Amino acid sequence: MNTSTRNRAFTATALALAVSTVLTACGGGDGTSSDTKAAKDSPSAKPAVVKDPLVATFDGGLYVLDGESLKPAKTIELPGFNRVNPAGDDDHVIVSTDAGFRVLNAAEQIFTGITYEGAKPGHVVRHAGKTVLFTDGTGEVNVFDPADLADGKKPEGRTYTSAKAHHGVAIELSNGELLSTLGTEEKRTGALVLDKNNKEIKRNEDCPGVHGEAAAKGEAVAVGCEDGILIYKDGKFTKVAAPDDYGRIGNQAGSDTSPILLGDYKTDADAELERPTRISLINTETAKLRLVDLGTSYSFRSLGRGPHGEALVLGTNGTLHVIDPGTGKVEKKIPVVDKWQEPLDWQQARPTLFVRDHTAYVSEPGKRKLHAVDIESGEKLASVTLPKSTNELSGVIAGH
């Protein structure tokens, strides 16, 4: 059972405030209005706490939602195209804005004032008790312990700046090694590994178009390439070649309970937008790659992992596919939303999958809906209709 999403009641205070208060935030501010600041500074004021909050973006802001009922607790105005990721604790999410990464206390529905400034904030990675931010516009990497966000002050963490700014990603391993991608604005080539003192100890540039990352059981970490995938494990790089000359694995999802990574798979280098029907399953122990045809296309926001390592893919047929990563067999098909088509622009809204514990959360922008589904039973736990269509969907996830 999903104790974190089913057994926690939404507080009466939060219900009373549902969809009531609008928090005004601008890219360069601290995300609070003067009234909110006054309330926050008052010793008697206690914010209504949302249990297991979800955060969904819409054109012009964010919804903070109760994780069990899906009811909106607060609407936060935030102009621009914003992205959301778990920060790695029970309370916070990272919001990527025009000005940089901002830290939102989703439980209390307020921006903390912690900002990592920089153009084009990109990937947010959680692994081995650390959260890593990669700023594409500067090549800067910031590593911190998400527990240090609790006091509202910017954590003292590790920093590293790539030789050239690029659309990249980085991940810190449990032994303190830092894997970070290599590239420029024009070309991305592979990854390097730094020791605890940021000294380079390994490098591999056999990964054209490097994009995305995931970690598997046994702390095998991987980045995607346009001709397969590159795995780093036990101090060594291993390239797993795609069966096609151009076989791009740009988005991956990993699980601590499975040695097998889930990836997308595209073969048309010239397509304006390829809508693939095959997914890739990469065994990090045997360095073998398996392709599985689902008979339906999907998008980069369709991949997830279940509590037991299940590979999850939300298809454009409206169905959540539950796949055994070891065999590639689709064990369950759960209808969740209506049929949909991936839009040409990657920033445009489409049904999105977010997984936490035993629950799959799926947005349905065309109907302004959000659904919660039990992965094992296939039961729809809750649905809500929101004032506006949502785009990205995330929430708090503690421990990684």
PDB file of N, CA, C and O in Angstrom, residues 344-394:
ATOM      1  N   LEU A 344       4.473  19.043 -31.728  1.00  0.00           N
ATOM      2  CA  LEU A 344       5.783  19.250 -32.348  1.00  0.00           C
ATOM      3  C   LEU A 344       6.748  19.975 -31.420  1.00  0.00           C
ATOM      4  O   LEU A 344       7.934  19.663 -31.363  1.00  0.00           O
ATOM      5  N   ASP A 345       6.271  20.967 -30.689  1.00  0.00           N
ATOM      6  CA  ASP A 345       7.111  21.772 -29.798  1.00  0.00           C
ATOM      7  C   ASP A 345       7.229  21.057 -28.450  1.00  0.00           C
ATOM      8  O   ASP A 345       6.218  20.775 -27.799  1.00  0.00           O
ATOM      9  N   TRP A 346       8.460  20.785 -28.012  1.00  0.00           N
ATOM     10  CA  TRP A 346       8.655  20.025 -26.769  1.00  0.00           C
ATOM     11  C   TRP A 346       8.134  20.764 -25.543  1.00  0.00           C
ATOM     12  O   TRP A 346       7.839  20.151 -24.512  1.00  0.00           O
ATOM     13  N   GLN A 347       7.983  22.100 -25.643  1.00  0.00           N
ATOM     14  CA  GLN A 347       7.482  22.859 -24.507  1.00  0.00           C
ATOM     15  C   GLN A 347       5.954  22.831 -24.403  1.00  0.00           C
ATOM     16  O   GLN A 347       5.399  23.250 -23.382  1.00  0.00           O
ATOM     17  N   GLN A 348       5.286  22.349 -25.446  1.00  0.00           N
ATOM     18  CA  GLN A 348       3.831  22.304 -25.414  1.00  0.00           C
ATOM     19  C   GLN A 348       3.340  21.167 -24.513  1.00  0.00           C
ATOM     20  O   GLN A 348       3.975  20.132 -24.375  1.00  0.00           O
ATOM     21  N   ALA A 349       2.162  21.394 -23.926  1.00  0.00           N
ATOM     22  CA  ALA A 349       1.612  20.421 -22.976  1.00  0.00           C
ATOM     23  C   ALA A 349       1.197  19.139 -23.680  1.00  0.00           C
ATOM     24  O   ALA A 349       0.737  19.147 -24.824  1.00  0.00           O
ATOM     25  N   ARG A 350       1.370  18.042 -22.960  1.00  0.00           N
ATOM     26  CA  ARG A 350       0.912  16.723 -23.371  1.00  0.00           C
ATOM     27  C   ARG A 350       0.737  15.900 -22.092  1.00  0.00           C
ATOM     28  O   ARG A 350       1.321  16.249 -21.048  1.00  0.00           O
ATOM     29  N   PRO A 351      -0.058  14.814 -22.110  1.00  0.00           N
ATOM     30  CA  PRO A 351      -0.158  13.987 -20.911  1.00  0.00           C
ATOM     31  C   PRO A 351       1.222  13.612 -20.380  1.00  0.00           C
ATOM     32  O   PRO A 351       2.117  13.231 -21.141  1.00  0.00           O
ATOM     33  N   THR A 352       1.366  13.758 -19.071  1.00  0.00           N
ATOM     34  CA  THR A 352       2.669  13.592 -18.421  1.00  0.00           C
ATOM     35  C   THR A 352       2.555  12.608 -17.268  1.00  0.00           C
ATOM     36  O   THR A 352       1.558  12.606 -16.538  1.00  0.00           O
ATOM     37  N   LEU A 353       3.581  11.777 -17.108  1.00  0.00           N
ATOM     38  CA  LEU A 353       3.619  10.769 -16.051  1.00  0.00           C
ATOM     39  C   LEU A 353       4.588  11.186 -14.953  1.00  0.00           C
ATOM     40  O   LEU A 353       5.725  11.555 -15.223  1.00  0.00           O
ATOM     41  N   PHE A 354       4.133  11.118 -13.710  1.00  0.00           N
ATOM     42  CA  PHE A 354       4.997  11.301 -12.537  1.00  0.00           C
ATOM     43  C   PHE A 354       4.688  10.158 -11.576  1.00  0.00           C
ATOM     44  O   PHE A 354       3.525   9.888 -11.272  1.00  0.00           O
ATOM     45  N   VAL A 355       5.724   9.473 -11.112  1.00  0.00           N
ATOM     46  CA  VAL A 355       5.541   8.286 -10.273  1.00  0.00           C
ATOM     47  C   VAL A 355       6.139   8.537  -8.891  1.00  0.00           C
ATOM     48  O   VAL A 355       7.264   9.021  -8.758  1.00  0.00           O
ATOM     49  N   ARG A 356       5.353   8.180  -7.871  1.00  0.00           N
ATOM     50  CA  ARG A 356       5.846   8.263  -6.494  1.00  0.00           C
ATOM     51  C   ARG A 356       5.306   7.053  -5.731  1.00  0.00           C
ATOM     52  O   ARG A 356       4.100   6.862  -5.655  1.00  0.00           O
ATOM     53  N   ASP A 357       6.218   6.265  -5.208  1.00  0.00           N
ATOM     54  CA  ASP A 357       5.849   5.044  -4.494  1.00  0.00           C
ATOM     55  C   ASP A 357       4.991   4.142  -5.398  1.00  0.00           C
ATOM     56  O   ASP A 357       5.389   3.815  -6.489  1.00  0.00           O
ATOM     57  N   HIS A 358       3.793   3.796  -4.960  1.00  0.00           N
ATOM     58  CA  HIS A 358       2.928   2.874  -5.701  1.00  0.00           C
ATOM     59  C   HIS A 358       1.918   3.614  -6.579  1.00  0.00           C
ATOM     60  O   HIS A 358       1.029   2.976  -7.146  1.00  0.00           O
ATOM     61  N   THR A 359       2.056   4.914  -6.678  1.00  0.00           N
ATOM     62  CA  THR A 359       1.065   5.714  -7.393  1.00  0.00           C
ATOM     63  C   THR A 359       1.644   6.354  -8.643  1.00  0.00           C
ATOM     64  O   THR A 359       2.730   6.932  -8.596  1.00  0.00           O
ATOM     65  N   ALA A 360       0.902   6.237  -9.735  1.00  0.00           N
ATOM     66  CA  ALA A 360       1.244   6.941 -10.971  1.00  0.00           C
ATOM     67  C   ALA A 360       0.290   8.119 -11.113  1.00  0.00           C
ATOM     68  O   ALA A 360      -0.933   7.940 -11.088  1.00  0.00           O
ATOM     69  N   TYR A 361       0.855   9.311 -11.231  1.00  0.00           N
ATOM     70  CA  TYR A 361       0.063  10.517 -11.450  1.00  0.00           C
ATOM     71  C   TYR A 361       0.157  10.866 -12.935  1.00  0.00           C
ATOM     72  O   TYR A 361       1.257  10.921 -13.494  1.00  0.00           O
ATOM     73  N   VAL A 362      -0.976  11.094 -13.562  1.00  0.00           N
ATOM     74  CA  VAL A 362      -1.014  11.363 -14.995  1.00  0.00           C
ATOM     75  C   VAL A 362      -1.866  12.596 -15.258  1.00  0.00           C
ATOM     76  O   VAL A 362      -3.012  12.679 -14.804  1.00  0.00           O
ATOM     77  N   SER A 363      -1.297  13.542 -15.981  1.00  0.00           N
ATOM     78  CA  SER A 363      -2.057  14.738 -16.346  1.00  0.00           C
ATOM     79  C   SER A 363      -2.772  14.508 -17.667  1.00  0.00           C
ATOM     80  O   SER A 363      -2.338  13.720 -18.505  1.00  0.00           O
ATOM     81  N   GLU A 364      -3.876  15.219 -17.853  1.00  0.00           N
ATOM     82  CA  GLU A 364      -4.654  15.161 -19.094  1.00  0.00           C
ATOM     83  C   GLU A 364      -4.989  16.598 -19.488  1.00  0.00           C
ATOM     84  O   GLU A 364      -6.093  17.090 -19.224  1.00  0.00           O
ATOM     85  N   PRO A 365      -4.021  17.309 -20.110  1.00  0.00           N
ATOM     86  CA  PRO A 365      -4.191  18.734 -20.382  1.00  0.00           C
ATOM     87  C   PRO A 365      -5.424  19.069 -21.210  1.00  0.00           C
ATOM     88  O   PRO A 365      -6.056  20.105 -21.001  1.00  0.00           O
ATOM     89  N   GLY A 366      -5.772  18.194 -22.159  1.00  0.00           N
ATOM     90  CA  GLY A 366      -6.915  18.467 -23.017  1.00  0.00           C
ATOM     91  C   GLY A 366      -8.222  18.606 -22.266  1.00  0.00           C
ATOM     92  O   GLY A 366      -9.147  19.269 -22.730  1.00  0.00           O
ATOM     93  N   LYS A 367      -8.299  17.984 -21.096  1.00  0.00           N
ATOM     94  CA  LYS A 367      -9.502  18.058 -20.264  1.00  0.00           C
ATOM     95  C   LYS A 367      -9.269  18.824 -18.958  1.00  0.00           C
ATOM     96  O   LYS A 367     -10.146  18.860 -18.103  1.00  0.00           O
ATOM     97  N   ARG A 368      -8.050  19.380 -18.805  1.00  0.00           N
ATOM     98  CA  ARG A 368      -7.655  20.094 -17.586  1.00  0.00           C
ATOM     99  C   ARG A 368      -7.709  19.163 -16.366  1.00  0.00           C
ATOM    100  O   ARG A 368      -7.965  19.605 -15.260  1.00  0.00           O
ATOM    101  N   LYS A 369      -7.455  17.876 -16.592  1.00  0.00           N
ATOM    102  CA  LYS A 369      -7.591  16.905 -15.505  1.00  0.00           C
ATOM    103  C   LYS A 369      -6.236  16.380 -15.028  1.00  0.00           C
ATOM    104  O   LYS A 369      -5.237  16.461 -15.733  1.00  0.00           O
ATOM    105  N   LEU A 370      -6.262  15.818 -13.831  1.00  0.00           N
ATOM    106  CA  LEU A 370      -5.119  15.142 -13.248  1.00  0.00           C
ATOM    107  C   LEU A 370      -5.642  13.891 -12.557  1.00  0.00           C
ATOM    108  O   LEU A 370      -6.665  13.940 -11.862  1.00  0.00           O
ATOM    109  N   HIS A 371      -4.966  12.763 -12.758  1.00  0.00           N
ATOM    110  CA  HIS A 371      -5.424  11.484 -12.223  1.00  0.00           C
ATOM    111  C   HIS A 371      -4.337  10.834 -11.372  1.00  0.00           C
ATOM    112  O   HIS A 371      -3.146  10.985 -11.638  1.00  0.00           O
ATOM    113  N   ALA A 372      -4.772  10.071 -10.375  1.00  0.00           N
ATOM    114  CA  ALA A 372      -3.872   9.244  -9.567  1.00  0.00           C
ATOM    115  C   ALA A 372      -4.307   7.803  -9.715  1.00  0.00           C
ATOM    116  O   ALA A 372      -5.490   7.474  -9.536  1.00  0.00           O
ATOM    117  N   VAL A 373      -3.356   6.901 -10.055  1.00  0.00           N
ATOM    118  CA  VAL A 373      -3.662   5.501 -10.334  1.00  0.00           C
ATOM    119  C   VAL A 373      -2.754   4.599  -9.506  1.00  0.00           C
ATOM    120  O   VAL A 373      -1.542   4.834  -9.413  1.00  0.00           O
ATOM    121  N   ASP A 374      -3.325   3.575  -8.901  1.00  0.00           N
ATOM    122  CA  ASP A 374      -2.525   2.574  -8.197  1.00  0.00           C
ATOM    123  C   ASP A 374      -1.870   1.658  -9.229  1.00  0.00           C
ATOM    124  O   ASP A 374      -2.564   1.023 -10.041  1.00  0.00           O
ATOM    125  N   ILE A 375      -0.547   1.581  -9.206  1.00  0.00           N
ATOM    126  CA  ILE A 375       0.192   0.851 -10.239  1.00  0.00           C
ATOM    127  C   ILE A 375      -0.103  -0.640 -10.198  1.00  0.00           C
ATOM    128  O   ILE A 375      -0.224  -1.300 -11.229  1.00  0.00           O
ATOM    129  N   GLU A 376      -0.269  -1.192  -9.005  1.00  0.00           N
ATOM    130  CA  GLU A 376      -0.440  -2.648  -8.887  1.00  0.00           C
ATOM    131  C   GLU A 376      -1.860  -3.107  -9.175  1.00  0.00           C
ATOM    132  O   GLU A 376      -2.073  -4.091  -9.878  1.00  0.00           O
ATOM    133  N   SER A 377      -2.846  -2.371  -8.678  1.00  0.00           N
ATOM    134  CA  SER A 377      -4.237  -2.788  -8.881  1.00  0.00           C
ATOM    135  C   SER A 377      -4.839  -2.194 -10.150  1.00  0.00           C
ATOM    136  O   SER A 377      -5.822  -2.716 -10.675  1.00  0.00           O
ATOM    137  N   GLY A 378      -4.266  -1.099 -10.639  1.00  0.00           N
ATOM    138  CA  GLY A 378      -4.826  -0.404 -11.786  1.00  0.00           C
ATOM    139  C   GLY A 378      -5.995   0.488 -11.425  1.00  0.00           C
ATOM    140  O   GLY A 378      -6.602   1.123 -12.294  1.00  0.00           O
ATOM    141  N   GLU A 379      -6.327   0.561 -10.136  1.00  0.00           N
ATOM    142  CA  GLU A 379      -7.464   1.360  -9.675  1.00  0.00           C
ATOM    143  C   GLU A 379      -7.153   2.849  -9.772  1.00  0.00           C
ATOM    144  O   GLU A 379      -6.058   3.300  -9.423  1.00  0.00           O
ATOM    145  N   LYS A 380      -8.137   3.617 -10.245  1.00  0.00           N
ATOM    146  CA  LYS A 380      -7.987   5.070 -10.264  1.00  0.00           C
ATOM    147  C   LYS A 380      -8.345   5.592  -8.873  1.00  0.00           C
ATOM    148  O   LYS A 380      -9.472   5.439  -8.399  1.00  0.00           O
ATOM    149  N   LEU A 381      -7.386   6.179  -8.196  1.00  0.00           N
ATOM    150  CA  LEU A 381      -7.550   6.591  -6.805  1.00  0.00           C
ATOM    151  C   LEU A 381      -8.224   7.944  -6.665  1.00  0.00           C
ATOM    152  O   LEU A 381      -8.966   8.183  -5.713  1.00  0.00           O
ATOM    153  N   ALA A 382      -7.940   8.847  -7.605  1.00  0.00           N
ATOM    154  CA  ALA A 382      -8.513  10.194  -7.529  1.00  0.00           C
ATOM    155  C   ALA A 382      -8.373  10.871  -8.884  1.00  0.00           C
ATOM    156  O   ALA A 382      -7.480  10.539  -9.676  1.00  0.00           O
ATOM    157  N   SER A 383      -9.261  11.820  -9.142  1.00  0.00           N
ATOM    158  CA  SER A 383      -9.180  12.667 -10.336  1.00  0.00           C
ATOM    159  C   SER A 383      -9.648  14.057  -9.949  1.00  0.00           C
ATOM    160  O   SER A 383     -10.498  14.209  -9.064  1.00  0.00           O
ATOM    161  N   VAL A 384      -9.086  15.049 -10.612  1.00  0.00           N
ATOM    162  CA  VAL A 384      -9.495  16.423 -10.337  1.00  0.00           C
ATOM    163  C   VAL A 384      -9.493  17.204 -11.647  1.00  0.00           C
ATOM    164  O   VAL A 384      -8.695  16.919 -12.547  1.00  0.00           O
ATOM    165  N   THR A 385     -10.401  18.156 -11.762  1.00  0.00           N
ATOM    166  CA  THR A 385     -10.414  19.080 -12.895  1.00  0.00           C
ATOM    167  C   THR A 385      -9.902  20.433 -12.403  1.00  0.00           C
ATOM    168  O   THR A 385     -10.408  20.969 -11.416  1.00  0.00           O
ATOM    169  N   LEU A 386      -8.889  20.965 -13.077  1.00  0.00           N
ATOM    170  CA  LEU A 386      -8.222  22.187 -12.651  1.00  0.00           C
ATOM    171  C   LEU A 386      -8.691  23.381 -13.480  1.00  0.00           C
ATOM    172  O   LEU A 386      -9.209  23.212 -14.584  1.00  0.00           O
ATOM    173  N   PRO A 387      -8.497  24.594 -12.971  1.00  0.00           N
ATOM    174  CA  PRO A 387      -8.927  25.788 -13.717  1.00  0.00           C
ATOM    175  C   PRO A 387      -8.247  25.933 -15.074  1.00  0.00           C
ATOM    176  O   PRO A 387      -8.860  26.393 -16.031  1.00  0.00           O
ATOM    177  N   LYS A 388      -6.972  25.538 -15.165  1.00  0.00           N
ATOM    178  CA  LYS A 388      -6.222  25.656 -16.409  1.00  0.00           C
ATOM    179  C   LYS A 388      -5.519  24.339 -16.730  1.00  0.00           C
ATOM    180  O   LYS A 388      -5.235  23.542 -15.837  1.00  0.00           O
ATOM    181  N   SER A 389      -5.208  24.142 -18.004  1.00  0.00           N
ATOM    182  CA  SER A 389      -4.463  22.952 -18.419  1.00  0.00           C
ATOM    183  C   SER A 389      -3.050  22.998 -17.872  1.00  0.00           C
ATOM    184  O   SER A 389      -2.398  24.054 -17.913  1.00  0.00           O
ATOM    185  N   THR A 390      -2.556  21.858 -17.410  1.00  0.00           N
ATOM    186  CA  THR A 390      -1.206  21.809 -16.864  1.00  0.00           C
ATOM    187  C   THR A 390      -0.221  21.302 -17.911  1.00  0.00           C
ATOM    188  O   THR A 390      -0.602  20.720 -18.916  1.00  0.00           O
ATOM    189  N   ASN A 391       1.052  21.533 -17.640  1.00  0.00           N
ATOM    190  CA  ASN A 391       2.112  21.097 -18.542  1.00  0.00           C
ATOM    191  C   ASN A 391       3.014  20.095 -17.823  1.00  0.00           C
ATOM    192  O   ASN A 391       2.852  18.897 -17.952  1.00  0.00           O
ATOM    193  N   GLU A 392       3.957  20.579 -17.034  1.00  0.00           N
ATOM    194  CA  GLU A 392       4.826  19.654 -16.292  1.00  0.00           C
ATOM    195  C   GLU A 392       4.177  19.256 -14.964  1.00  0.00           C
ATOM    196  O   GLU A 392       3.356  19.986 -14.403  1.00  0.00           O
ATOM    197  N   LEU A 393       4.577  18.085 -14.471  1.00  0.00           N
ATOM    198  CA  LEU A 393       4.011  17.543 -13.242  1.00  0.00           C
ATOM    199  C   LEU A 393       5.105  16.875 -12.430  1.00  0.00           C
ATOM    200  O   LEU A 393       5.873  16.077 -12.964  1.00  0.00           O
ATOM    201  N   SER A 394       5.191  17.223 -11.153  1.00  0.00           N
ATOM    202  CA  SER A 394       6.198  16.635 -10.284  1.00  0.00           C
ATOM    203  C   SER A 394       5.698  16.700  -8.847  1.00  0.00           C
ATOM    204  O   SER A 394       4.522  16.971  -8.591  1.00  0.00           O
TER     205      SER A 394
END
